[in-house]
mmCIF file of C-alpha atoms and ligand atoms in Angstrom:
data_model
loop_
_atom_site.group_PDB
_atom_site.id
_atom_site.type_symbol
_atom_site.label_atom_id
_atom_site.label_comp_id
_atom_site.label_asym_id
_atom_site.label_seq_id
_atom_site.Cartn_x
_atom_site.Cartn_y
_atom_site.Cartn_z
ATOM 1 C CA MET B 1 -0.032 0.093 -0.002
ATOM 2 C CA GLN B 2 3.048 2.209 0.211
ATOM 3 C CA GLU B 3 2.822 2.605 -3.725
ATOM 4 C CA ILE B 4 -0.408 4.210 -3.257
ATOM 5 C CA ALA B 5 0.754 6.786 -0.828
ATOM 6 C CA ASP B 6 3.852 7.434 -3.075
ATOM 7 C CA ARG B 7 1.808 7.959 -6.273
ATOM 8 C CA LEU B 8 -0.572 10.133 -4.493
ATOM 9 C CA LYS B 9 2.429 12.285 -3.258
ATOM 10 C CA ARG B 10 3.493 12.383 -6.784
ATOM 11 C CA VAL B 11 0.424 13.601 -8.075
ATOM 12 C CA GLU B 12 0.359 16.229 -5.354
ATOM 13 C CA ASP B 13 3.612 17.252 -5.997
ATOM 14 C CA ASN B 14 2.657 17.727 -9.833
ATOM 15 C CA ILE B 15 -0.607 19.516 -8.841
ATOM 16 C CA ALA B 16 1.602 22.047 -6.852
ATOM 17 C CA SER B 17 4.065 22.683 -9.575
ATOM 18 C CA ALA B 18 1.296 23.317 -12.179
ATOM 19 C CA CYS B 19 -0.567 25.612 -9.598
ATOM 20 C CA GLU B 20 2.699 27.638 -9.224
ATOM 21 C CA ARG B 21 3.195 27.859 -12.976
ATOM 22 C CA ALA B 22 -0.145 29.177 -13.381
ATOM 23 C CA SER B 23 -0.108 31.358 -10.232
ATOM 24 C CA ARG B 24 -3.006 29.482 -8.729
ATOM 25 C CA ALA B 25 -3.588 28.319 -5.084
ATOM 26 C CA VAL B 26 -3.749 24.383 -4.614
ATOM 27 C CA GLU B 27 -6.533 24.915 -2.268
ATOM 28 C CA ASP B 28 -8.572 25.884 -5.446
ATOM 29 C CA ILE B 29 -8.235 22.397 -6.793
ATOM 30 C CA THR B 30 -10.059 19.318 -5.930
ATOM 31 C CA MET B 31 -8.986 15.903 -6.841
ATOM 32 C CA ILE B 32 -11.501 13.201 -7.443
ATOM 33 C CA VAL B 33 -10.138 9.734 -7.104
ATOM 34 C CA VAL B 34 -11.356 7.560 -9.977
ATOM 35 C CA THR B 35 -11.720 4.010 -8.521
ATOM 36 C CA LYS B 36 -12.979 2.245 -11.559
ATOM 37 C CA THR B 37 -9.857 0.140 -11.829
ATOM 38 C CA ALA B 38 -8.996 -0.165 -8.217
ATOM 39 C CA SER B 39 -8.991 -2.850 -5.646
ATOM 40 C CA ILE B 40 -11.088 -2.368 -2.563
ATOM 41 C CA GLU B 41 -7.909 -2.480 -0.660
ATOM 42 C CA SER B 42 -6.371 0.396 -2.616
ATOM 43 C CA ILE B 43 -9.329 2.383 -2.413
ATOM 44 C CA LYS B 44 -9.321 2.157 1.483
ATOM 45 C CA GLU B 45 -5.849 3.228 1.503
ATOM 46 C CA VAL B 46 -6.731 6.286 -0.415
ATOM 47 C CA ILE B 47 -9.284 7.046 2.049
ATOM 48 C CA ARG B 48 -6.857 6.583 4.978
ATOM 49 C CA GLN B 49 -4.739 9.217 3.122
ATOM 50 C CA GLY B 50 -7.579 11.623 3.678
ATOM 51 C CA TYR B 51 -9.268 11.709 0.073
ATOM 52 C CA THR B 52 -12.911 11.970 0.300
ATOM 53 C CA HIS B 53 -13.997 12.699 -3.366
ATOM 54 C CA LEU B 54 -14.382 9.472 -5.214
ATOM 55 C CA GLY B 55 -15.520 8.885 -8.650
ATOM 56 C CA GLU B 56 -16.992 6.116 -10.830
ATOM 57 C CA ASN B 57 -18.132 5.863 -14.335
ATOM 58 C CA ARG B 58 -20.497 2.900 -14.219
ATOM 59 C CA LEU B 59 -23.612 2.554 -11.936
ATOM 60 C CA GLN B 60 -23.195 -1.161 -11.052
ATOM 61 C CA HIS B 61 -19.518 -0.708 -10.241
ATOM 62 C CA LEU B 62 -20.393 2.465 -8.168
ATOM 63 C CA LYS B 63 -23.029 0.753 -6.085
ATOM 64 C CA GLN B 64 -20.882 -1.987 -5.280
ATOM 65 C CA VAL B 65 -17.905 0.037 -4.341
ATOM 66 C CA ALA B 66 -19.942 2.474 -2.568
ATOM 67 C CA LYS B 67 -21.459 -0.061 -0.334
ATOM 68 C CA GLU B 68 -17.818 -1.618 0.592
ATOM 69 C CA VAL B 69 -16.520 1.907 1.297
ATOM 70 C CA ALA B 70 -19.693 2.548 3.509
ATOM 71 C CA GLU B 71 -18.962 -0.707 5.443
ATOM 72 C CA PHE B 72 -15.332 0.184 5.800
ATOM 73 C CA LEU B 73 -16.215 3.549 7.202
ATOM 74 C CA GLU B 74 -18.781 2.154 9.458
ATOM 75 C CA ALA B 75 -16.353 -0.289 10.927
ATOM 76 C CA GLY B 76 -13.852 2.310 11.501
ATOM 77 C CA ALA B 77 -16.450 4.821 13.026
ATOM 78 C CA ASP B 78 -14.322 4.962 16.287
ATOM 79 C CA ASP B 79 -11.190 5.713 14.547
ATOM 80 C CA PRO B 80 -10.485 9.400 14.802
ATOM 81 C CA SER B 81 -7.877 9.226 11.822
ATOM 82 C CA LEU B 82 -10.505 8.190 9.517
ATOM 83 C CA VAL B 83 -13.010 10.471 7.736
ATOM 84 C CA ASP B 84 -16.828 10.029 8.468
ATOM 85 C CA SER B 85 -18.012 9.860 5.029
ATOM 86 C CA VAL B 86 -17.015 10.295 1.337
ATOM 87 C CA ASP B 87 -18.579 11.975 -1.716
ATOM 88 C CA TRP B 88 -19.285 9.975 -4.828
ATOM 89 C CA HIS B 89 -19.223 11.476 -8.268
ATOM 90 C CA MET B 90 -20.859 9.912 -11.248
ATOM 91 C CA ILE B 91 -18.410 10.855 -14.074
ATOM 92 C CA GLY B 92 -19.659 8.340 -16.873
ATOM 93 C CA HIS B 93 -22.499 8.360 -19.368
ATOM 94 C CA LEU B 94 -25.904 8.102 -17.446
ATOM 95 C CA GLN B 95 -29.020 6.755 -18.925
ATOM 96 C CA ARG B 96 -32.349 7.946 -17.744
ATOM 97 C CA ASN B 97 -33.585 4.800 -16.360
ATOM 98 C CA LYS B 98 -30.658 4.578 -14.052
ATOM 99 C CA VAL B 99 -31.183 8.185 -12.675
ATOM 100 C CA ARG B 100 -32.919 7.250 -9.486
ATOM 101 C CA SER B 101 -30.240 4.675 -8.533
ATOM 102 C CA VAL B 102 -27.418 7.070 -9.218
ATOM 103 C CA LEU B 103 -28.978 9.942 -7.253
ATOM 104 C CA LYS B 104 -29.310 7.638 -4.192
ATOM 105 C CA THR B 105 -25.597 7.171 -4.162
ATOM 106 C CA THR B 106 -23.917 10.205 -5.530
ATOM 107 C CA SER B 107 -23.336 13.778 -4.580
ATOM 108 C CA PHE B 108 -22.425 15.012 -8.008
ATOM 109 C CA VAL B 109 -23.297 13.880 -11.478
ATOM 110 C CA HIS B 110 -20.653 15.278 -14.002
ATOM 111 C CA SER B 111 -22.194 13.845 -17.136
ATOM 112 C CA VAL B 112 -25.603 15.832 -17.853
ATOM 113 C CA ASP B 113 -25.462 16.431 -21.561
ATOM 114 C CA THR B 114 -29.161 16.408 -22.862
ATOM 115 C CA LEU B 115 -32.292 18.123 -21.778
ATOM 116 C CA ARG B 116 -34.258 15.005 -21.280
ATOM 117 C CA LEU B 117 -31.555 13.763 -18.830
ATOM 118 C CA ALA B 118 -31.626 17.076 -17.020
ATOM 119 C CA GLU B 119 -35.455 16.776 -16.773
ATOM 120 C CA GLU B 120 -35.363 13.384 -15.492
ATOM 121 C CA ILE B 121 -32.829 14.296 -12.740
ATOM 122 C CA SER B 122 -34.999 17.232 -11.485
ATOM 123 C CA GLU B 123 -38.124 15.214 -11.642
ATOM 124 C CA THR B 124 -36.559 12.294 -9.698
ATOM 125 C CA GLY B 125 -35.055 14.960 -7.420
ATOM 126 C CA GLU B 126 -38.308 16.392 -6.613
ATOM 127 C CA LYS B 127 -39.801 12.893 -5.752
ATOM 128 C CA LEU B 128 -36.652 12.115 -3.616
ATOM 129 C CA ASN B 129 -36.781 15.628 -2.105
ATOM 130 C CA ILE B 130 -33.327 16.401 -2.947
ATOM 131 C CA THR B 131 -31.727 19.008 -5.391
ATOM 132 C CA PRO B 132 -28.852 17.111 -7.097
ATOM 133 C CA ASN B 133 -25.576 18.900 -7.986
ATOM 134 C CA VAL B 134 -24.887 18.253 -11.701
ATOM 135 C CA LEU B 135 -22.309 19.496 -14.152
ATOM 136 C CA LEU B 136 -22.921 19.950 -17.843
ATOM 137 C CA GLN B 137 -20.601 17.710 -19.972
ATOM 138 C CA VAL B 138 -19.584 19.522 -23.078
ATOM 139 C CA ASN B 139 -17.857 17.846 -26.099
ATOM 140 C CA CYS B 140 -15.140 20.380 -26.431
ATOM 141 C CA SER B 141 -13.200 18.147 -28.720
ATOM 142 C CA GLU B 142 -16.174 17.778 -31.063
ATOM 143 C CA GLU B 143 -15.401 13.980 -31.623
ATOM 144 C CA PRO B 144 -18.537 12.466 -32.861
ATOM 145 C CA GLN B 145 -18.333 9.342 -30.859
ATOM 146 C CA LYS B 146 -17.911 11.531 -27.624
ATOM 147 C CA TYR B 147 -20.728 12.053 -25.092
ATOM 148 C CA GLY B 148 -21.353 15.779 -24.081
ATOM 149 C CA VAL B 149 -23.580 18.540 -25.398
ATOM 150 C CA PRO B 150 -22.073 19.918 -28.632
ATOM 151 C CA VAL B 151 -20.259 23.302 -27.977
ATOM 152 C CA GLY B 152 -22.770 25.294 -29.916
ATOM 153 C CA ALA B 153 -25.786 23.963 -27.716
ATOM 154 C CA ALA B 154 -24.096 24.352 -24.401
ATOM 155 C CA ILE B 155 -24.954 27.866 -23.227
ATOM 156 C CA HIS B 156 -28.637 27.212 -24.240
ATOM 157 C CA LEU B 157 -28.919 23.972 -22.298
ATOM 158 C CA ALA B 158 -27.274 25.519 -19.166
ATOM 159 C CA GLU B 159 -29.826 28.249 -19.230
ATOM 160 C CA GLN B 160 -32.692 25.408 -19.633
ATOM 161 C CA ILE B 161 -31.359 23.522 -16.661
ATOM 162 C CA THR B 162 -31.563 26.732 -14.546
ATOM 163 C CA THR B 163 -34.897 26.959 -14.945
ATOM 164 C CA MET B 164 -35.742 23.455 -13.601
ATOM 165 C CA ASN B 165 -36.677 23.105 -9.837
ATOM 166 C CA ASN B 166 -34.907 20.296 -8.330
ATOM 167 C CA ILE B 167 -31.434 20.264 -10.043
ATOM 168 C CA ARG B 168 -28.414 22.574 -9.115
ATOM 169 C CA LEU B 169 -26.114 23.384 -11.973
ATOM 170 C CA VAL B 170 -22.710 23.695 -10.309
ATOM 171 C CA GLY B 171 -20.239 23.482 -13.281
ATOM 172 C CA LEU B 172 -18.840 22.348 -16.504
ATOM 173 C CA MET B 173 -17.138 19.001 -17.284
ATOM 174 C CA THR B 174 -15.186 17.968 -20.406
ATOM 175 C CA MET B 175 -12.851 15.432 -21.724
ATOM 176 C CA ALA B 176 -9.779 16.143 -23.663
ATOM 177 C CA PRO B 177 -9.229 13.764 -26.864
ATOM 178 C CA LEU B 178 -7.275 10.644 -26.561
ATOM 179 C CA THR B 179 -4.045 11.974 -27.866
ATOM 180 C CA LEU B 180 -0.545 12.587 -26.843
ATOM 181 C CA ASN B 181 -0.520 15.891 -28.779
ATOM 182 C CA LYS B 182 -0.496 18.559 -26.025
ATOM 183 C CA ASP B 183 -1.547 21.287 -28.197
ATOM 184 C CA ILE B 184 -4.873 19.481 -29.132
ATOM 185 C CA VAL B 185 -5.414 18.733 -25.399
ATOM 186 C CA ARG B 186 -4.765 22.348 -24.331
ATOM 187 C CA SER B 187 -7.133 23.708 -27.059
ATOM 188 C CA CYS B 188 -9.764 21.537 -25.777
ATOM 189 C CA PHE B 189 -9.409 22.711 -22.195
ATOM 190 C CA VAL B 190 -9.224 26.350 -23.381
ATOM 191 C CA ARG B 191 -12.399 25.845 -25.139
ATOM 192 C CA GLY B 192 -13.969 24.343 -21.983
ATOM 193 C CA ARG B 193 -12.851 27.318 -19.839
ATOM 194 C CA GLU B 194 -14.287 29.559 -22.331
ATOM 195 C CA ILE B 195 -17.571 28.177 -22.444
ATOM 196 C CA PHE B 196 -17.712 27.930 -18.573
ATOM 197 C CA GLU B 197 -16.896 31.625 -18.551
ATOM 198 C CA GLU B 198 -19.707 32.432 -20.987
ATOM 199 C CA ILE B 199 -22.152 30.330 -19.104
ATOM 200 C CA LYS B 200 -21.131 32.510 -16.150
ATOM 201 C CA ASP B 201 -21.746 35.627 -18.006
ATOM 202 C CA GLU B 202 -24.798 34.683 -19.915
ATOM 203 C CA GLY B 203 -26.342 31.380 -18.645
ATOM 204 C CA HIS B 204 -28.612 32.774 -15.758
ATOM 205 C CA VAL B 205 -26.476 30.793 -13.310
ATOM 206 C CA ASP B 206 -25.771 31.770 -9.816
ATOM 207 C CA LYS B 207 -22.527 31.771 -7.693
ATOM 208 C CA GLU B 208 -22.928 27.995 -7.194
ATOM 209 C CA PHE B 209 -21.724 27.478 -10.823
ATOM 210 C CA LYS B 210 -18.008 27.427 -10.147
ATOM 211 C CA HIS B 211 -16.616 24.017 -10.860
ATOM 212 C CA LEU B 212 -14.611 23.189 -14.099
ATOM 213 C CA SER B 213 -14.033 19.527 -14.102
ATOM 214 C CA MET B 214 -11.303 18.596 -16.621
ATOM 215 C CA GLY B 215 -7.917 16.914 -16.432
ATOM 216 C CA MET B 216 -7.289 13.062 -16.169
ATOM 217 C CA SER B 217 -4.119 11.053 -15.240
ATOM 218 C CA GLN B 218 -2.425 12.073 -18.823
ATOM 219 C CA ASP B 219 -3.515 15.757 -18.980
ATOM 220 C CA TYR B 220 -4.262 17.031 -15.462
ATOM 221 C CA LYS B 221 -1.288 19.359 -15.494
ATOM 222 C CA ILE B 222 -2.387 20.955 -18.755
ATOM 223 C CA ALA B 223 -5.862 21.318 -17.369
ATOM 224 C CA ILE B 224 -4.756 23.112 -14.102
ATOM 225 C CA GLU B 225 -2.814 25.534 -16.253
ATOM 226 C CA GLU B 226 -6.031 26.232 -18.146
ATOM 227 C CA GLY B 227 -8.206 26.736 -15.187
ATOM 228 C CA ALA B 228 -9.692 23.466 -13.979
ATOM 229 C CA THR B 229 -10.968 23.439 -10.281
ATOM 230 C CA ILE B 230 -11.870 19.681 -10.251
ATOM 231 C CA LEU B 231 -9.409 16.941 -11.453
ATOM 232 C CA ARG B 232 -10.694 13.348 -12.069
ATOM 233 C CA ILE B 233 -7.574 11.078 -11.565
ATOM 234 C CA GLY B 234 -7.391 7.231 -11.569
ATOM 235 C CA SER B 235 -4.554 5.407 -13.164
ATOM 236 C CA ALA B 236 -1.808 7.845 -12.115
ATOM 237 C CA ILE B 237 -2.819 6.592 -8.437
ATOM 238 C CA PHE B 238 -3.576 2.947 -8.969
ATOM 239 C CA THR B 239 -1.558 1.785 -11.986
ATOM 240 C CA ASP B 240 1.889 0.755 -11.804
ATOM 241 C CA ASN B 241 2.875 1.486 -15.182
ATOM 242 C CA LYS B 242 4.294 4.761 -15.810
ATOM 243 C CA ILE B 243 3.165 4.892 -19.531
ATOM 244 C CA THR B 244 -0.567 4.474 -19.444
ATOM 245 C CA ARG B 245 -1.846 3.257 -22.669
ATOM 246 C CA ARG B 246 -4.955 4.858 -24.198
ATOM 247 C CA ILE B 247 -7.054 3.139 -26.681
HETATM 248 C C1 PLP G 301 -11.706 6.867 -16.186
HETATM 249 C C2 PLP G 301 -11.992 8.390 -16.239
HETATM 250 C C3 PLP G 301 -11.231 9.190 -15.569
HETATM 251 C C4 PLP G 301 -9.800 8.867 -15.091
HETATM 252 O O1 PLP G 301 -9.083 8.458 -16.006
HETATM 253 P P1 PLP G 301 -7.477 8.064 -15.807
HETATM 254 O O2 PLP G 301 -6.814 8.450 -17.062
HETATM 255 O O3 PLP G 301 -7.380 6.858 -15.133
HETATM 256 O O4 PLP G 301 -6.945 9.092 -14.744
HETATM 257 C C5 PLP G 301 -11.551 10.446 -15.688
HETATM 258 N N1 PLP G 301 -12.929 10.837 -16.249
HETATM 259 C C6 PLP G 301 -13.733 9.927 -16.621
HETATM 260 C C7 PLP G 301 -14.978 10.566 -17.290
HETATM 261 C C8 PLP G 301 -13.398 8.555 -16.621
HETATM 262 O O5 PLP G 301 -14.256 7.716 -17.312
#
């Protein structure tokens, strides 16, 4: 489990350097630890290290892991060094018929990209008597196979979401393309940042709209330089391999 602590330290060091380059404060960055490839023992170690924001992209796995983590925290309730609870983030594509189940487990949904999904979340929120926190997923790379609202429709969808009762729009999420070309990655994040700012200016959102979720293991340093406030990092923490291969 020492490797987990070492890799967390390395990521934290990289975050600090990127913040310094960008004249930003490390406190303004939240790291979500993406657990989709991790063993439960590794996840427990991350929690012991004090991390409380965890992310999953598939509902089945989310439910299973969230249950095991809850049991772990329950068993350690008397341990003052252990946190009381964690926040789960749904970061993957979400089908409307899964909304109820996801809302019961998560604190944030990062993948809202259609009007109908937003409506379903608001209606379900009303039934459950909650106001779920959501981020608008924007397809900044404009790859046809990617999820996310198209760039040109993002501001309008944000506006529509703000008119709904039981849904709270707290930010924007985007993913860079699967490429090692840093210029392409950077321009995608720049665009994400621009749309984020435009929504702030024109989207009828309030001050709760403040999160810019972008940056994964391969590109989080660039994301910090371009204004990310939330990073979603998995393999840099859980995978031994220094060179993570992307499909
Ligand atoms: C898997 C995943 C991540 C984390 O990716 P890594 O490359 O393992 O850091 C971040 N965001 C989303 C949406 C993911 O599915």
